[in-house]
Short mmCIF file of C-alpha atoms and ligand atoms in Angstrom, two decimals:
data_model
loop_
_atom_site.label_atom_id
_atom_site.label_comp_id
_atom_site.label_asym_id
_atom_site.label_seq_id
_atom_site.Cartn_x
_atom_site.Cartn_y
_atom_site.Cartn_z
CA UNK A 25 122.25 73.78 90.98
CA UNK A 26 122.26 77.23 89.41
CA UNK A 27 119.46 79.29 90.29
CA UNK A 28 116.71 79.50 87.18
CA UNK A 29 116.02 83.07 87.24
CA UNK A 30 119.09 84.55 88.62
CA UNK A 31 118.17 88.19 88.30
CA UNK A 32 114.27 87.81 90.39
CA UNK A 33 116.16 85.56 93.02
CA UNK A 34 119.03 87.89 93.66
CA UNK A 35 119.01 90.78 96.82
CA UNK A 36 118.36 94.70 96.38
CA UNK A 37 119.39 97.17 98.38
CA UNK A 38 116.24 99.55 99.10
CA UNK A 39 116.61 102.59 101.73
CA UNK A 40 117.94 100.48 104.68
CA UNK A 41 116.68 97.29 103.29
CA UNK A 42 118.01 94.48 101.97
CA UNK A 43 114.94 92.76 99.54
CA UNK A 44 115.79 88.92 99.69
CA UNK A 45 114.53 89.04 95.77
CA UNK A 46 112.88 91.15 93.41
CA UNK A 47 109.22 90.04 93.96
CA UNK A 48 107.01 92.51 95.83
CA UNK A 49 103.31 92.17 96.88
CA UNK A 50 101.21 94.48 95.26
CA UNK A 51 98.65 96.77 96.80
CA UNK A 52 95.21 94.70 96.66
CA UNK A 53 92.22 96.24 98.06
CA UNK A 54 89.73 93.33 99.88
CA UNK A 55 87.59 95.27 101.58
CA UNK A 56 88.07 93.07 104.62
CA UNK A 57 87.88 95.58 107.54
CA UNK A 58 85.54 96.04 110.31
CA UNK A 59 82.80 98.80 109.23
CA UNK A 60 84.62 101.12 111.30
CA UNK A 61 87.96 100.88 109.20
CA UNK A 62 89.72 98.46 111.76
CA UNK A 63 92.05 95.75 110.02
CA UNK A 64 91.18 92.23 110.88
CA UNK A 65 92.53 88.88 111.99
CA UNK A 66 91.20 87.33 108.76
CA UNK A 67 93.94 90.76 107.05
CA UNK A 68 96.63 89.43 109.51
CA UNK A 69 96.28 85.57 107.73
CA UNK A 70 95.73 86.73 104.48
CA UNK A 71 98.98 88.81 104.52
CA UNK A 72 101.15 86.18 106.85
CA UNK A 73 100.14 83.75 104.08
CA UNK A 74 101.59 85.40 101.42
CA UNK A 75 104.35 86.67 103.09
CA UNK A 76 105.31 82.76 103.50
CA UNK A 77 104.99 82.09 100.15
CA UNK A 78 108.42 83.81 99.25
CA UNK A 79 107.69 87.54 98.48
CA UNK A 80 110.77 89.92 99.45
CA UNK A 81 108.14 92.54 100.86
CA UNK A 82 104.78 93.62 101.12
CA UNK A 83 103.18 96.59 99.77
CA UNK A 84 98.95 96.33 101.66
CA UNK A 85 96.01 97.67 100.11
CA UNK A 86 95.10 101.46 100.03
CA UNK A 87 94.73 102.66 103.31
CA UNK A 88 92.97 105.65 104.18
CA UNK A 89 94.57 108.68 106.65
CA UNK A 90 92.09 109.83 108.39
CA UNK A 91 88.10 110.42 108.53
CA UNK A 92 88.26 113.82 107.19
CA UNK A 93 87.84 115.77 103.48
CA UNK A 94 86.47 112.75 102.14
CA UNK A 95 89.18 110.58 102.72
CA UNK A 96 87.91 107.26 102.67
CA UNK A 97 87.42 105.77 99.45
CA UNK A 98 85.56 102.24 100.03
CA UNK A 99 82.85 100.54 102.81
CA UNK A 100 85.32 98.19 104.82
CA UNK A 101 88.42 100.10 103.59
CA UNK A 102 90.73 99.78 106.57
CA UNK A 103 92.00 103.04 107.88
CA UNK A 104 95.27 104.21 109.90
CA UNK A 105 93.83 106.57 111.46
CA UNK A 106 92.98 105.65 115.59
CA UNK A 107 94.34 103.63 117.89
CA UNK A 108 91.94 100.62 117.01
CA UNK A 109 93.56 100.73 113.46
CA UNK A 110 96.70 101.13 114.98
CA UNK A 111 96.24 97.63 117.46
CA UNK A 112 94.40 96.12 114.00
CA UNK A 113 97.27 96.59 111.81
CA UNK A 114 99.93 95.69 114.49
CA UNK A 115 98.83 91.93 113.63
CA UNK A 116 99.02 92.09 110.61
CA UNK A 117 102.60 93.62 110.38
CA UNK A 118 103.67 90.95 112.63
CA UNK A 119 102.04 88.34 110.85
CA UNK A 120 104.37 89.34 107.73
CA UNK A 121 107.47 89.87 110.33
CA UNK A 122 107.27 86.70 111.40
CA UNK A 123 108.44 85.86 107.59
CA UNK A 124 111.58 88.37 107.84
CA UNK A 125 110.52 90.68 105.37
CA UNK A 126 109.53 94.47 105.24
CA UNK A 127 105.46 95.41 105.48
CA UNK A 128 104.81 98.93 103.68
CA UNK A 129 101.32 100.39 104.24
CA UNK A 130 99.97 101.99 101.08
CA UNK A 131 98.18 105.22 102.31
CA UNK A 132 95.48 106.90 99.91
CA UNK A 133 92.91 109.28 99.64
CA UNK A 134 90.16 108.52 97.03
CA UNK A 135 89.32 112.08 95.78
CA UNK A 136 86.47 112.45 93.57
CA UNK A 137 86.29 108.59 93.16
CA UNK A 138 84.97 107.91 96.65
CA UNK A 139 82.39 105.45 97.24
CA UNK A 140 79.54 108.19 98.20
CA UNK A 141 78.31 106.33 100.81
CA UNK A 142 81.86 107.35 103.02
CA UNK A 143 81.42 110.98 102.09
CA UNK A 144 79.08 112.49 105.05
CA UNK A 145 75.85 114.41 104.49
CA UNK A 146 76.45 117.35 102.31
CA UNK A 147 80.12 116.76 101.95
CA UNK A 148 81.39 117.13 98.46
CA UNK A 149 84.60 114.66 97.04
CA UNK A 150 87.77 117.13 96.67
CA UNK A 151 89.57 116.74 93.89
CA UNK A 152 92.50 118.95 91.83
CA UNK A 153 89.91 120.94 90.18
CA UNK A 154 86.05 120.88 89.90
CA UNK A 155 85.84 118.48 88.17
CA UNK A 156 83.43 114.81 87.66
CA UNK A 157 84.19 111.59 87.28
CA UNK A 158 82.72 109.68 84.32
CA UNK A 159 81.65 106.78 87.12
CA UNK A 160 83.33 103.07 86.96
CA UNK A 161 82.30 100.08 84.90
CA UNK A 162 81.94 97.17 87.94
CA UNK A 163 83.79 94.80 85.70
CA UNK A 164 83.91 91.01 86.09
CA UNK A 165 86.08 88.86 84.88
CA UNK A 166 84.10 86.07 83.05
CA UNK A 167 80.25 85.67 81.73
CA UNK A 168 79.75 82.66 83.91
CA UNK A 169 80.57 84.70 87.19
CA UNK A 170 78.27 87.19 86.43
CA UNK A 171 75.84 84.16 85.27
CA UNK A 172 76.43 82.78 88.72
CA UNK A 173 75.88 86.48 89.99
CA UNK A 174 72.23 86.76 88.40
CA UNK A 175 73.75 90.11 86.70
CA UNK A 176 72.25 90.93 83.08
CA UNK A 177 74.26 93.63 80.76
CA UNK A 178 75.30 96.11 81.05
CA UNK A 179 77.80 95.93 83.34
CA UNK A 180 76.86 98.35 87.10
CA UNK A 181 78.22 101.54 87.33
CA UNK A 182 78.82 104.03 89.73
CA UNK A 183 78.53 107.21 89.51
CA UNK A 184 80.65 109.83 91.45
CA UNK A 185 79.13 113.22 93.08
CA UNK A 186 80.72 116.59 91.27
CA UNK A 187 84.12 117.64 93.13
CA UNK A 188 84.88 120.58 94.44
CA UNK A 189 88.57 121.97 94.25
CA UNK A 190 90.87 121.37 97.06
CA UNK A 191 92.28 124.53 98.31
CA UNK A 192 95.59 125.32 99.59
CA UNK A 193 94.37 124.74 102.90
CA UNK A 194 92.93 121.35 101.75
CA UNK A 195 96.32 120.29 100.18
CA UNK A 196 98.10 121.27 103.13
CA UNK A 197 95.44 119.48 105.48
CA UNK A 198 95.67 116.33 103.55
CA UNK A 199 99.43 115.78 103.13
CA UNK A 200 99.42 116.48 106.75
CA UNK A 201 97.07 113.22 107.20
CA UNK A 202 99.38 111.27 105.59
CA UNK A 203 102.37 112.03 107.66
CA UNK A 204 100.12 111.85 110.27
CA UNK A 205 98.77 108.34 109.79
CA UNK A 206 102.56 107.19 108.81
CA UNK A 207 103.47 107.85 112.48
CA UNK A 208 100.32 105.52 113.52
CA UNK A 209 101.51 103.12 110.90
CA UNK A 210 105.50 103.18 112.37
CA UNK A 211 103.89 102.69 115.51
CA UNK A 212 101.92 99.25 113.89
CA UNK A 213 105.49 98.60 113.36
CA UNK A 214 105.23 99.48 109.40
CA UNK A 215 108.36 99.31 107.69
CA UNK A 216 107.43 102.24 105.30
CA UNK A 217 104.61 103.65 103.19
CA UNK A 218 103.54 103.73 99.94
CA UNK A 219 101.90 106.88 98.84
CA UNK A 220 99.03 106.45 96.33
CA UNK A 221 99.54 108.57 93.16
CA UNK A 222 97.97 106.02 90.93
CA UNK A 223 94.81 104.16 90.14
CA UNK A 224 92.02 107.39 89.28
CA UNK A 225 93.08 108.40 93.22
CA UNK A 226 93.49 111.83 95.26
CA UNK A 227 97.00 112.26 93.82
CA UNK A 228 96.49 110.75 90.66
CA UNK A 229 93.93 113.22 89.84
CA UNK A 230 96.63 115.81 90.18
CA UNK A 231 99.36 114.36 88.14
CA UNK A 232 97.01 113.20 85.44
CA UNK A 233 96.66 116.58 83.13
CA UNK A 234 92.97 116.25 81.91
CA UNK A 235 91.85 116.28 85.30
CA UNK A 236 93.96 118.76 86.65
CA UNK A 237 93.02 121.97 85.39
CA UNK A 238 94.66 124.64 87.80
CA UNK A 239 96.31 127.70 87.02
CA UNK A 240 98.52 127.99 90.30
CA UNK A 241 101.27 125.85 91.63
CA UNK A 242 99.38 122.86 91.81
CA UNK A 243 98.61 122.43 88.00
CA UNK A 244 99.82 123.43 84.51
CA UNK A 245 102.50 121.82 83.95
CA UNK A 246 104.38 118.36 85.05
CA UNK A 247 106.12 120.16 87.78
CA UNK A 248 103.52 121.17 89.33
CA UNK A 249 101.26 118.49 88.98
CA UNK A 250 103.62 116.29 90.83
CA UNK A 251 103.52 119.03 93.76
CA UNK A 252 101.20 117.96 95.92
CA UNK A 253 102.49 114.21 95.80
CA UNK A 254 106.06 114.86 96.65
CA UNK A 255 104.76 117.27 99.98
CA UNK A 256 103.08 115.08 100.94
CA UNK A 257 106.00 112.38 100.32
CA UNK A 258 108.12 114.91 102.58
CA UNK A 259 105.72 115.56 105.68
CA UNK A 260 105.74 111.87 105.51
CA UNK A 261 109.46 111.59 105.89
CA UNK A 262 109.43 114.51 107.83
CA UNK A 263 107.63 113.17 110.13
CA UNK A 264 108.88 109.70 110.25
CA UNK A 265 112.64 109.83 109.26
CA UNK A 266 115.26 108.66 107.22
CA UNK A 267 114.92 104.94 107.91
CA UNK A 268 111.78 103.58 106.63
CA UNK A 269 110.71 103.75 103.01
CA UNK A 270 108.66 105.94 100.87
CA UNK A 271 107.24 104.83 97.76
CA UNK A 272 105.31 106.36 95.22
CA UNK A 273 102.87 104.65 92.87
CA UNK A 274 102.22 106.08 89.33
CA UNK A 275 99.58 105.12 86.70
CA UNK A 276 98.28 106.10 83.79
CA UNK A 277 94.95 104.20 84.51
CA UNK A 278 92.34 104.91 86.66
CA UNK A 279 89.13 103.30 88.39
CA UNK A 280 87.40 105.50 86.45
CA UNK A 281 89.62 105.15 83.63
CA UNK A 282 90.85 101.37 82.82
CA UNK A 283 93.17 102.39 79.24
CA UNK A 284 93.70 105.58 80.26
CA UNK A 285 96.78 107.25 78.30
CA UNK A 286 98.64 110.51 79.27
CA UNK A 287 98.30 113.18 76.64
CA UNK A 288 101.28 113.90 75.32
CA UNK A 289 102.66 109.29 76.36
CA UNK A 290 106.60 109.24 76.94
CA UNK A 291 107.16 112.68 77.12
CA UNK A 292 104.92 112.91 79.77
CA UNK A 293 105.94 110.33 81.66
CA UNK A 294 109.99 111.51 81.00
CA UNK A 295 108.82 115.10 82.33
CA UNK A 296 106.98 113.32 85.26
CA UNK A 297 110.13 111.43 86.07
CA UNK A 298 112.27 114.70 85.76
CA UNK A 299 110.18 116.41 88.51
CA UNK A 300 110.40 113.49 90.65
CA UNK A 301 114.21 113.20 90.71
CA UNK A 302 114.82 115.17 94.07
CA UNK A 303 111.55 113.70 95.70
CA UNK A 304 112.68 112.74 98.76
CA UNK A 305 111.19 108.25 97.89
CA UNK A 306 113.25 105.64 97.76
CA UNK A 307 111.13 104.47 94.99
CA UNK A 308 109.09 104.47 92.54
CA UNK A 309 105.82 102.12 91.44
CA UNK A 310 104.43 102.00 88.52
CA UNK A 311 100.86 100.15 88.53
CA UNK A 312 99.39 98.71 85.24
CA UNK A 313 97.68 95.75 84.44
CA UNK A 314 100.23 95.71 81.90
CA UNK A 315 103.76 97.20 82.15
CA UNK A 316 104.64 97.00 78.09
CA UNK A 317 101.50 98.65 77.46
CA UNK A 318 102.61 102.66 77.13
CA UNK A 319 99.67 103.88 74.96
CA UNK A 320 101.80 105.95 73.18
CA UNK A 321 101.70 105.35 69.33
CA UNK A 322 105.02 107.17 68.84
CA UNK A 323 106.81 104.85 71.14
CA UNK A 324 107.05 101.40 72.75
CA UNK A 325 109.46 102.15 75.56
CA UNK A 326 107.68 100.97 78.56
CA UNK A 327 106.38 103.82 80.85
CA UNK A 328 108.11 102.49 84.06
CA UNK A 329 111.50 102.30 81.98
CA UNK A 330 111.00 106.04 80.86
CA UNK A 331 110.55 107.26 84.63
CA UNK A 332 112.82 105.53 85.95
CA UNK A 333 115.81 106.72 83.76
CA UNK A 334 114.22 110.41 83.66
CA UNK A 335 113.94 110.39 87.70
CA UNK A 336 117.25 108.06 88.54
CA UNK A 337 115.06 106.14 91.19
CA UNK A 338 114.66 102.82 91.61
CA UNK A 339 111.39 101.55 90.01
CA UNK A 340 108.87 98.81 90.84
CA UNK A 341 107.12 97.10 87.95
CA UNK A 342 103.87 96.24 87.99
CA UNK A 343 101.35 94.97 85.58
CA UNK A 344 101.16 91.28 83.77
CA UNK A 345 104.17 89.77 85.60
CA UNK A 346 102.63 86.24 85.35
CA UNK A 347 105.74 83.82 85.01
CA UNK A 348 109.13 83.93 86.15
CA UNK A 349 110.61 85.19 83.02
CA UNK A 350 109.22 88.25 83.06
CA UNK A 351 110.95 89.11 86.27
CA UNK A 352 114.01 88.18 84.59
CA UNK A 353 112.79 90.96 81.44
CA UNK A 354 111.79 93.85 83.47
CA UNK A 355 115.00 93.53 85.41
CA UNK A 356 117.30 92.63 82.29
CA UNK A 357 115.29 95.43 79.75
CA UNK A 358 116.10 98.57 82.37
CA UNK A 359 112.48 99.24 83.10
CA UNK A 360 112.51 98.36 86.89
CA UNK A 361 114.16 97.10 89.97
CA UNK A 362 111.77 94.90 91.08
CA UNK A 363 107.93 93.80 90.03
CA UNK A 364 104.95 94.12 92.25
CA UNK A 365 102.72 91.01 91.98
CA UNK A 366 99.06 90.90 92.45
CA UNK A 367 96.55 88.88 90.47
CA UNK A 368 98.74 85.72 90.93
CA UNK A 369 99.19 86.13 94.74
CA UNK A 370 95.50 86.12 95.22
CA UNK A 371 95.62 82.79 93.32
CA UNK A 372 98.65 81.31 94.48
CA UNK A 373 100.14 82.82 97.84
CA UNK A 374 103.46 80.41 96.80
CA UNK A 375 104.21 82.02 93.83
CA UNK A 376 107.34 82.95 94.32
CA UNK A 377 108.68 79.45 95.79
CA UNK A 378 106.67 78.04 92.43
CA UNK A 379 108.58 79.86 89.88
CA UNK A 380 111.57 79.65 91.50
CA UNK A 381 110.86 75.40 91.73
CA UNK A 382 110.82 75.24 88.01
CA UNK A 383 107.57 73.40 89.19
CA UNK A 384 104.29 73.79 86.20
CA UNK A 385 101.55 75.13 88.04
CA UNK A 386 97.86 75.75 86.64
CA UNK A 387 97.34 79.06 85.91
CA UNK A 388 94.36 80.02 87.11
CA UNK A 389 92.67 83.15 85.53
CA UNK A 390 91.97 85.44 87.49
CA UNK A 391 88.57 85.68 89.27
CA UNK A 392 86.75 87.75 91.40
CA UNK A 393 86.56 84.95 93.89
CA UNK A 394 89.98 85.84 94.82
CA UNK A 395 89.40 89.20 95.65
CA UNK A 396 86.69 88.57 98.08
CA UNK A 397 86.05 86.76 101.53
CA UNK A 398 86.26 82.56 101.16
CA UNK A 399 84.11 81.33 100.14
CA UNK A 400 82.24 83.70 97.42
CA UNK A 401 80.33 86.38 100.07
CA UNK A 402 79.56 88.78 97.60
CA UNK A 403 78.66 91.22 100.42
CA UNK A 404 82.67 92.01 100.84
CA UNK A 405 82.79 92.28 96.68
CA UNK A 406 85.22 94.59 94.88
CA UNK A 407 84.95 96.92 94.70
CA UNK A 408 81.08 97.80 95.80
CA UNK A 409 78.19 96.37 96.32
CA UNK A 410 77.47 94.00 92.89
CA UNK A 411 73.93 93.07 93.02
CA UNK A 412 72.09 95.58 91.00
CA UNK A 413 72.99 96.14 87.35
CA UNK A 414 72.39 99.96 88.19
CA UNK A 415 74.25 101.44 90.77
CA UNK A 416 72.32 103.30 93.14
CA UNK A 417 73.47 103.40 96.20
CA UNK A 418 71.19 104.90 99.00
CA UNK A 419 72.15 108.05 99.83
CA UNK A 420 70.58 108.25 102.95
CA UNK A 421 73.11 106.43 104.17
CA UNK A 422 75.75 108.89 103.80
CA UNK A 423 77.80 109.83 107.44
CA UNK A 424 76.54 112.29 109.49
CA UNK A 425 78.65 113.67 111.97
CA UNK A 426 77.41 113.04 115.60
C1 FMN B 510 90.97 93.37 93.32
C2 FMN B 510 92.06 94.36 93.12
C3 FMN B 510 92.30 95.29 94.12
C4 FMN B 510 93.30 96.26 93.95
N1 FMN B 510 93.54 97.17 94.95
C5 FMN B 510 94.55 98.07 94.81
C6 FMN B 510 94.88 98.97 95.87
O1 FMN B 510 94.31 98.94 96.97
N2 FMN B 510 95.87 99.86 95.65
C7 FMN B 510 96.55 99.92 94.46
O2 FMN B 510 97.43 100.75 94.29
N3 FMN B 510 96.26 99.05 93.45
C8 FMN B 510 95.30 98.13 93.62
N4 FMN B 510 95.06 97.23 92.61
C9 FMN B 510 95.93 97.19 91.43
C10 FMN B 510 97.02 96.13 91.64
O3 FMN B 510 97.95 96.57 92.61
C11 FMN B 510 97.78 95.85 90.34
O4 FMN B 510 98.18 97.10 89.81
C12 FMN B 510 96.96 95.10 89.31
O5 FMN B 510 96.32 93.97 89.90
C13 FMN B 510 97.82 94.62 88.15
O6 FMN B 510 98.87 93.80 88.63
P1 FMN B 510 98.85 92.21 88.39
O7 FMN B 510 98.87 92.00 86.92
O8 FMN B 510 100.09 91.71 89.07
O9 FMN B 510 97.61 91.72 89.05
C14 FMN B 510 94.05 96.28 92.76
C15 FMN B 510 93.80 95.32 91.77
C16 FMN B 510 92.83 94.36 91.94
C17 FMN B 510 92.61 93.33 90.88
#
């Protein structure tokens, strides 16, 4: 029987790995850990689970380094950062070993978009420049959720604390965390890392020009708003070889900034891609909630395609990939390698095996219930704490250092 989407069912050569297919699991933050950043058993199922269902490899959700320059982004983010994190995430690597395929650990570091409540007392968010965030819309997905919820309009919001600039000492200090929590994660048994450039993030804020206002090395110009992403991408392989993968993820949108669109669209993004050519990844990842969706009225090439033929790497596509055909079209079109699948991997941990049965299956629209703990404990909800329309979080309860 000939296979019914040739291109998503056939192998890629990645680094030293062999993908099985072209279907990745994308990052998805669950907010699952222990209060003190220490991945679960319930994580270990979770990813084992979808690692069964036919996924070539999977990409976890941001991870912070370490406990330091405001680092951590989220309550019950899970951390690689100590030896408990270490012995947390060793189940769940093996739990997605025990399926044959490569685990990646995205590391991150939220920047000015840090929950407050993880920044300790009298610690301002770093960011590129001095800059503020605008504060997140909580979204939901439908009216009766947030019916069920008890929430009235408008939608919560969270604000973000002014940043202060990172210095060269900061930069330096924080690519450093990275490498240093990749050598934790190779000794969870990690199979590489994905560095988080995307999503309103640390590094996002520096590649994204309206929030990167520096005069030096770090800012100004594509170049050098890539900088501090690709050193830390090379501690990171400095310190953990030639062997195990680096990624970087890319975005135009943001927590902060769902629809986001670089100034300048394509060109942009082709000058991004440029500047990344010699970065020492295997690969690039381009997050969207939709990858045809460039935002640039002069053009409808698709972002990822634009990178990836500027920069020559190999590109994962993210964004919308819903249905087995549209593996076969980001493959087919040029834009990507392979896709990164979230949404429907929350819903349906088989997808893969689905779309490659032929089988119909009920799409189910995404809902927050998938993004939480079974069955619908709001007090794990993505990505903060839902139950007041305003957003105030206690600031009391910010860290202090003992
Ligand atoms: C609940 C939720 C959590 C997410 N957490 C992360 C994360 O930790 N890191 C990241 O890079 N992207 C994260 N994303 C973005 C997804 O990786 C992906 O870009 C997005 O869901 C669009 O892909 P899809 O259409 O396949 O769902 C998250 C998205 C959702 C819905």
């Amino acid at each position: 029987m000939s296979e019914r989407f040739p291109l998503a069912f056939s192998p890629l050569k990645l680094g030293a790995f062999t993908l099985k297919n072209r279907i990745a699991m994308a990052p998805l933050t669950r907010q699952a850990s222990e209060d003190d950043g220490t991945p679960t058993d319930e994580m270990a199922a979770y990813y084992g689970r979808r690692a069964r269902g036919g996924v070539a490899m999977v990409i976890t959700e941001g991870t912070y380094t370490n406990d330091e320059l405001g680092s951590v982004a989220y309550l019950n983010q899970p951390g690689c950062g100590t030896p408990g994190h270490v012995a947390g995430w060793k189940k769940s690597v093996g739990a997605v070993h025990d399926h044959g395929i490569p685990a990646i650990l995205q590391l991150m570091h939220g920047g000015r978009v840090s929950d407050p409540r993880c920044l300790y007392e009298g610690e301002a968010p770093v960011s590129a420049s001095a800059t503020q965030s605008g504060g997140a819309v909580l979204y939901s997905d439908t009216d009766e959720e947030m019916h069920n919820r008890g929430l009235q309009p408008p939608w919560p919001k969270v604000t973000f604390p002014p940043a202060r600039e990172a210095t060269k000492a900061d930069i330096r200090r924080i690519a450093e965390g990275f490498a240093e929590a990749a050598v934790r994660g190779v000794e969870a048994g990690f199979d590489g890392f994905e560095i988080h450039g995307a999503n309103g993030y640390l590094y996002y804020q520096f590649i994204d020009p309206t929030q990167n206002l520096r005069t030096d090395e770090y800012g100004g110009s594509p170049e050098n708003n890539v900088r501090a992403a690709i050193e830390a991408c090379q501690l990171v392989r400095d310190a953990i070889g030639p062997d195990k993968l680096i990624i970087l993820r890319l975005s135009q949108d943001g927590v902060d900034a769902f629809g986001g669109a670089w100034p300048d669209g394509v060109r942009y993004a082709a000058a991004v891609g440029k500047a990344l050519a010699n970065a020492p990844v295997d690969a690039l990842h381009w997050s969207s909630f939709d990858w045809k969706d460039n935002r640039d009225p002069n053009s409808d090439v698709p972002m990822p395609k634009v990178i990836r033929e500027a920069s020559g790497k190999p590109m994962i596509v993210n964004g919308g990939v819903a249905e087995g055909a549209d593996v076969e079209e980001v493959i087919a079109s040029g834009a990507g390698d392979l896709v990164a699948v979230g949404r429907p991997l929350f819903a349906h941990p088989d997808w893969p095996h689905i779309i490659r049965s032929g089988e119909p299956f009920n799409w189910t629209p995404f809902d927050r219930k998938y993004v939480i703990k079974p069955p619908y404990d709001y007090t794990y909800g993505y990505p903060l704490d839902l139950k007041k329309t305003v957003w105030d979080p206690d600031i009391s309860k910010r860290k202090t250092r003992q």
